[in-house]
Coordinates of C-alpha atoms in Angstrom, one line a residue:
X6 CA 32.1 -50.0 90.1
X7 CA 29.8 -52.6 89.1
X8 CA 29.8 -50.7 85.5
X9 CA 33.3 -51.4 85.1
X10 CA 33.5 -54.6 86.5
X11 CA 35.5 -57.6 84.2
X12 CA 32.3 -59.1 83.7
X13 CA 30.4 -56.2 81.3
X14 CA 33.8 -54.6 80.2
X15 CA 34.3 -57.7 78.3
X16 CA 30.7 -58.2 77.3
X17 CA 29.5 -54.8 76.8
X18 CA 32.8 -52.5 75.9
X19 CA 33.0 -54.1 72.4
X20 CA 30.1 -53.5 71.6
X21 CA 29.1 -50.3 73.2
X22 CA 27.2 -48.1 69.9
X23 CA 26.9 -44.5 71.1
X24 CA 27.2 -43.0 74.7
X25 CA 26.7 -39.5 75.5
X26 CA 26.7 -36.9 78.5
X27 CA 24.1 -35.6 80.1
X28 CA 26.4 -31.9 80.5
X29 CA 26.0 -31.9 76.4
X30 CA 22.5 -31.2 74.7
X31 CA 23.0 -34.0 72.8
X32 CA 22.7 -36.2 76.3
X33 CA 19.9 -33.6 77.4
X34 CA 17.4 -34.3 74.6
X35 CA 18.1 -38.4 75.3
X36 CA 17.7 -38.1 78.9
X37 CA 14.2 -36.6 78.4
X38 CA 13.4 -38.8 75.3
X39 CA 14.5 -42.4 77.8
X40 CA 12.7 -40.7 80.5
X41 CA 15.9 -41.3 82.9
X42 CA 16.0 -40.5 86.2
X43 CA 19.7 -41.7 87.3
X44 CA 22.9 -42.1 86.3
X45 CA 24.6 -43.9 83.9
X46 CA 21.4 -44.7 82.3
X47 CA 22.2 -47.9 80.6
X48 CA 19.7 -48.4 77.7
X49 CA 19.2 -51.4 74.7
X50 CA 17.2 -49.6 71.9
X51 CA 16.0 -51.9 69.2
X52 CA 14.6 -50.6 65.7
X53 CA 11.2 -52.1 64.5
X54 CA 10.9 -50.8 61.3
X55 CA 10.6 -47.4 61.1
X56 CA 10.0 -47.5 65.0
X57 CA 12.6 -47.5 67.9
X58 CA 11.7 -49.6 70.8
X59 CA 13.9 -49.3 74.6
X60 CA 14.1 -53.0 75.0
X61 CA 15.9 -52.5 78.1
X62 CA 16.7 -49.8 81.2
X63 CA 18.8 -50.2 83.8
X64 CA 19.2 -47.5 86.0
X65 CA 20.5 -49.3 89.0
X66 CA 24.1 -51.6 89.2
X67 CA 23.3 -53.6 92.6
X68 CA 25.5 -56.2 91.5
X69 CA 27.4 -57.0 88.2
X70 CA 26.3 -60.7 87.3
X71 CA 22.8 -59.8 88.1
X72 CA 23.3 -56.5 85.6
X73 CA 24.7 -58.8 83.2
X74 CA 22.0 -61.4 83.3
X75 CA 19.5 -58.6 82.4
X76 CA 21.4 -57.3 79.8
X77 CA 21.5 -60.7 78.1
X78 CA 17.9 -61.1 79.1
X79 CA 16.8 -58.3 77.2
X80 CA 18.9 -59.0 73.9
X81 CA 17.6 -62.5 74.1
X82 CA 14.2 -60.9 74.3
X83 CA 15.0 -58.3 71.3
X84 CA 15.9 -61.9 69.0
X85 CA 12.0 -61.5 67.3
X86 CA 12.6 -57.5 66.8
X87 CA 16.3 -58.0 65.6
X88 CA 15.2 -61.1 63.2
X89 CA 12.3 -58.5 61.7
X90 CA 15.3 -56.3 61.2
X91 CA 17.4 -58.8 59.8
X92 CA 14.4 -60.2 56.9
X93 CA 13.7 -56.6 56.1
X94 CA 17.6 -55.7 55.5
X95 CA 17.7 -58.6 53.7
X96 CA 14.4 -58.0 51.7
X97 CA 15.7 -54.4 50.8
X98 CA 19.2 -56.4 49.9
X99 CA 17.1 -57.8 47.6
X100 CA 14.3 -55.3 46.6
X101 CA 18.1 -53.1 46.2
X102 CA 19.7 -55.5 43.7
X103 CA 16.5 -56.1 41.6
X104 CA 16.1 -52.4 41.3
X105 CA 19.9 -52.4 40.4
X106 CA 19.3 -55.2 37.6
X107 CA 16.0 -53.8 36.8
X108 CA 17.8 -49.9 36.1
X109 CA 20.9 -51.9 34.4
X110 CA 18.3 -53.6 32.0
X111 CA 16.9 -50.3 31.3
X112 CA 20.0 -48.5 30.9
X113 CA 21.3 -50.8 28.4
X114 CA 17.6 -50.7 26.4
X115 CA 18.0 -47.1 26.3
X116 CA 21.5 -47.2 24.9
X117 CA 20.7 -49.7 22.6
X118 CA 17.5 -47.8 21.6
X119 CA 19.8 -44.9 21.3
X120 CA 23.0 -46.9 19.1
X121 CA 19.5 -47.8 16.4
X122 CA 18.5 -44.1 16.1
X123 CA 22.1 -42.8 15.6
X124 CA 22.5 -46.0 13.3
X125 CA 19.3 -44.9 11.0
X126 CA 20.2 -41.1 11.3
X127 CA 23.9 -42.2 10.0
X128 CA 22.0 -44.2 7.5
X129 CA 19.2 -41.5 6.6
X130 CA 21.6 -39.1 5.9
X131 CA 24.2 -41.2 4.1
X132 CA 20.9 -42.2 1.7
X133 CA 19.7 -38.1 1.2
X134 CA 23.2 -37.5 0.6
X135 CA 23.5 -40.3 -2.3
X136 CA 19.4 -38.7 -3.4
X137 CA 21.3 -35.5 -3.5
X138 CA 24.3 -36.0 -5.6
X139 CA 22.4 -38.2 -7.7
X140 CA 20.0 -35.6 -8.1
X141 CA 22.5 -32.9 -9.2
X142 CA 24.3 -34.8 -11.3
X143 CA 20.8 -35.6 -13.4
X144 CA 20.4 -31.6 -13.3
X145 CA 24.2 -30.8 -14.6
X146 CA 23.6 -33.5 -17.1
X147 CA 20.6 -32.0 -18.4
X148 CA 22.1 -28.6 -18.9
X149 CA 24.6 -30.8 -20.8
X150 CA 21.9 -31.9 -23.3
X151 CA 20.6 -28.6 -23.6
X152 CA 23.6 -27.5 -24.2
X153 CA 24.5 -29.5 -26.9
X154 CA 21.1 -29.5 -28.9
X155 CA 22.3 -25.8 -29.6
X156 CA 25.5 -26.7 -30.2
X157 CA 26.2 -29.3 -32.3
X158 CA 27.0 -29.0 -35.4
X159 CA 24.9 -28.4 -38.3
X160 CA 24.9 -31.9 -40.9
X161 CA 26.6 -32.2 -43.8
X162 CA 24.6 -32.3 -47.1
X163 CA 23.7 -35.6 -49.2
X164 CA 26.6 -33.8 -52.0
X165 CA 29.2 -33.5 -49.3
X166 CA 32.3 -35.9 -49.8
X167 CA 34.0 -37.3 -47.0
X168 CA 30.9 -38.1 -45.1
X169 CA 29.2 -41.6 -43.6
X170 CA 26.1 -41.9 -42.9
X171 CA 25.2 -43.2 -39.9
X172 CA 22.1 -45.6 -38.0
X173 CA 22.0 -45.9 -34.2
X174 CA 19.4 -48.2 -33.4
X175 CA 18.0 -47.3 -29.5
X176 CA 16.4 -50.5 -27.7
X177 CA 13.2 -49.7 -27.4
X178 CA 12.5 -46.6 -30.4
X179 CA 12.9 -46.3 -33.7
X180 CA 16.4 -45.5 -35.2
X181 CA 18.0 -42.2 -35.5
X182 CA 20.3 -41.5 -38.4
X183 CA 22.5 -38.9 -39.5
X184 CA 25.1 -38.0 -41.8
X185 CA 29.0 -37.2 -40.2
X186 CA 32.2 -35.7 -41.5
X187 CA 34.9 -38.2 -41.8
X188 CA 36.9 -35.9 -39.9
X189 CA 34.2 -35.0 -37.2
X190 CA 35.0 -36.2 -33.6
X191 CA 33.9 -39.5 -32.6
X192 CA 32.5 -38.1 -29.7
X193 CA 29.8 -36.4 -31.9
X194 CA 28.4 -39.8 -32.2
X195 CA 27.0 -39.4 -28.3
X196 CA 26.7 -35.6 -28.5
X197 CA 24.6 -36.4 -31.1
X198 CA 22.3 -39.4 -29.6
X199 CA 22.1 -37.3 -26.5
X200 CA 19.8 -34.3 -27.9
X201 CA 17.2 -37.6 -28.3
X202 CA 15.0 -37.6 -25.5
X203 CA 14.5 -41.0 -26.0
X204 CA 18.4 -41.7 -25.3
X205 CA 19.4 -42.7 -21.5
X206 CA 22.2 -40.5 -20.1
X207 CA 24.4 -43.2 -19.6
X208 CA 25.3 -45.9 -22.7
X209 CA 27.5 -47.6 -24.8
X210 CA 27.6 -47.6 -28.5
X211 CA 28.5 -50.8 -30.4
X212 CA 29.8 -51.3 -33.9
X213 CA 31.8 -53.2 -36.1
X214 CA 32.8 -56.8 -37.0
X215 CA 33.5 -58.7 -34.9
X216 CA 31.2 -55.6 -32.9
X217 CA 33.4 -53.2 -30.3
X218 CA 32.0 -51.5 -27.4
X219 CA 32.4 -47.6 -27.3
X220 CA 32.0 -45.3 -24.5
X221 CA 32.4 -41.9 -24.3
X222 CA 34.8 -41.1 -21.9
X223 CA 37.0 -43.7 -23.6
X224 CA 37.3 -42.2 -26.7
X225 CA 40.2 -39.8 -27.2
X226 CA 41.0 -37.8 -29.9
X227 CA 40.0 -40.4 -32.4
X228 CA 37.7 -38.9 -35.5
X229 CA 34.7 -40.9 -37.2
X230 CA 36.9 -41.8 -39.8
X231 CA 39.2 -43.5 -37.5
X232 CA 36.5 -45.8 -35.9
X233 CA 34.3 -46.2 -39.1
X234 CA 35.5 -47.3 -42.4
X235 CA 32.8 -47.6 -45.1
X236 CA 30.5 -45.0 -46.0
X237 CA 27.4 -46.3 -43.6
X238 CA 27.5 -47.6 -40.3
X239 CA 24.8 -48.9 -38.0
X240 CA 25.8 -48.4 -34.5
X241 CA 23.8 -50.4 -31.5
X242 CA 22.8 -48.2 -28.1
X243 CA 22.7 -50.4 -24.8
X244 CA 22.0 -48.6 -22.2
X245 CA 24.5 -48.8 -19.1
X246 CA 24.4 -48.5 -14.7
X247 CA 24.7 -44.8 -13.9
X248 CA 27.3 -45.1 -11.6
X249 CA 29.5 -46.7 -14.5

């Protein structure tokens, strides 16, 4: 009766945590843990820490404002455990969201860390793979020299008509010269510079007045006699970029 007076229905139903029988094992291991000895065993259990503390027992409802008063009594009492409860939650709030900025941080250092390594692998492999074509087009190019110091054709003698003879002066070395068939190619102007070690790979070849810039993949079908009039011609090398 006293239990379910107005009173404690209206202070204590609302908030009433956890209730149990004593017909259940459940209430069996909390009757021997409070150590209660009648019932309804009314109990306020405060946590301190990792400890749990009964801050109040009432065993016996004599009258309802007096079992009221002691119920307030003893959460009035519990204020210093439940304000140690409240700085810790609220310490751990914090400890929680400084560990949650402090793994953020991280995260993003990792990823950024992670964005640079793929960045300098994308980077690494773009430069090995520039190395490497550069590398094979040196080797195909030197097959290409090799190829035409046994190919070219042989020069024309000092008695031969329709020939020029021709200078190209290199940058650096003495000039080369060499006699051509008016009707030669004018590519055999390069072919020929090329079996000179001294040559670059890649160059230009200028002549004429005013002078004119030749390369070799510009020239078409055009012979020596096309691109040279008199009977000598001194031809300038300057060498160009590779990638031109």
């Amino acid at each position: 009766e006293v239990l379910c007076g107005d009173a404690l229905q209206s202070t204590v139903a609302g908030n009433l945590l956890w209730s149990t029988s004593r017909d259940t094992q459940e209430g069996i291991d909390a009757t021997r843990l409070l150590n209660a000895r009648s019932f309804p065993c009314f109990c306020i259990i405060v946590h301190h820490g990792s400890q749990q503390t009964v801050q109040l027992k009432l065993e016996r409802y004599t009258d309802a404002d007096e079992c009221l008063a002691e119920i307030i009594y003893g959460v009035q009492h519990a204020d210093q455990t439940l304000q140690y409860n409240r700085e810790r939650r609220t310490m751990s709030d914090s400890r929680g969201r400084l560990l949650q900025e402090q793994n953020a941080a991280y995260l993003d250092s990792v990823r950024a860390d992670q964005e640079k390594a793929e960045q300098r692998l994308r980077e690494e492999n773009e430069r090995r793979k520039i190395e490497e074509e550069q590398q094979r087009k040196l080797q195909e190019f030197a097959v290409f020299r090799d190829r035409l110091k046994q190919t070219l054709p042989s020069e024309p003698s000092s008695t031969e008509n329709e020939t020029i003879q021709v200078s190209i002066r290199l940058p650096a070395d003495d000039p080369i010269r060499r006699r051509f068939r008016r009707n030669d190619s004018a590519k055999l102007l390069f072919e020929f510079a090329w079996t000179n070690s001294n040559v670059p790979n890649q160059f230009e070849l200028l002549w004429g007045y005013p002078r004119k810039r030749y390369q070799y993949d510009q020239i078409g079908d055009e012979t020596i006699g096309d691109v040279m009039n008199g009977t000598t011609e001194t031809c300038y090398l300057e060498q160009i970029d590779e990638d031109k």
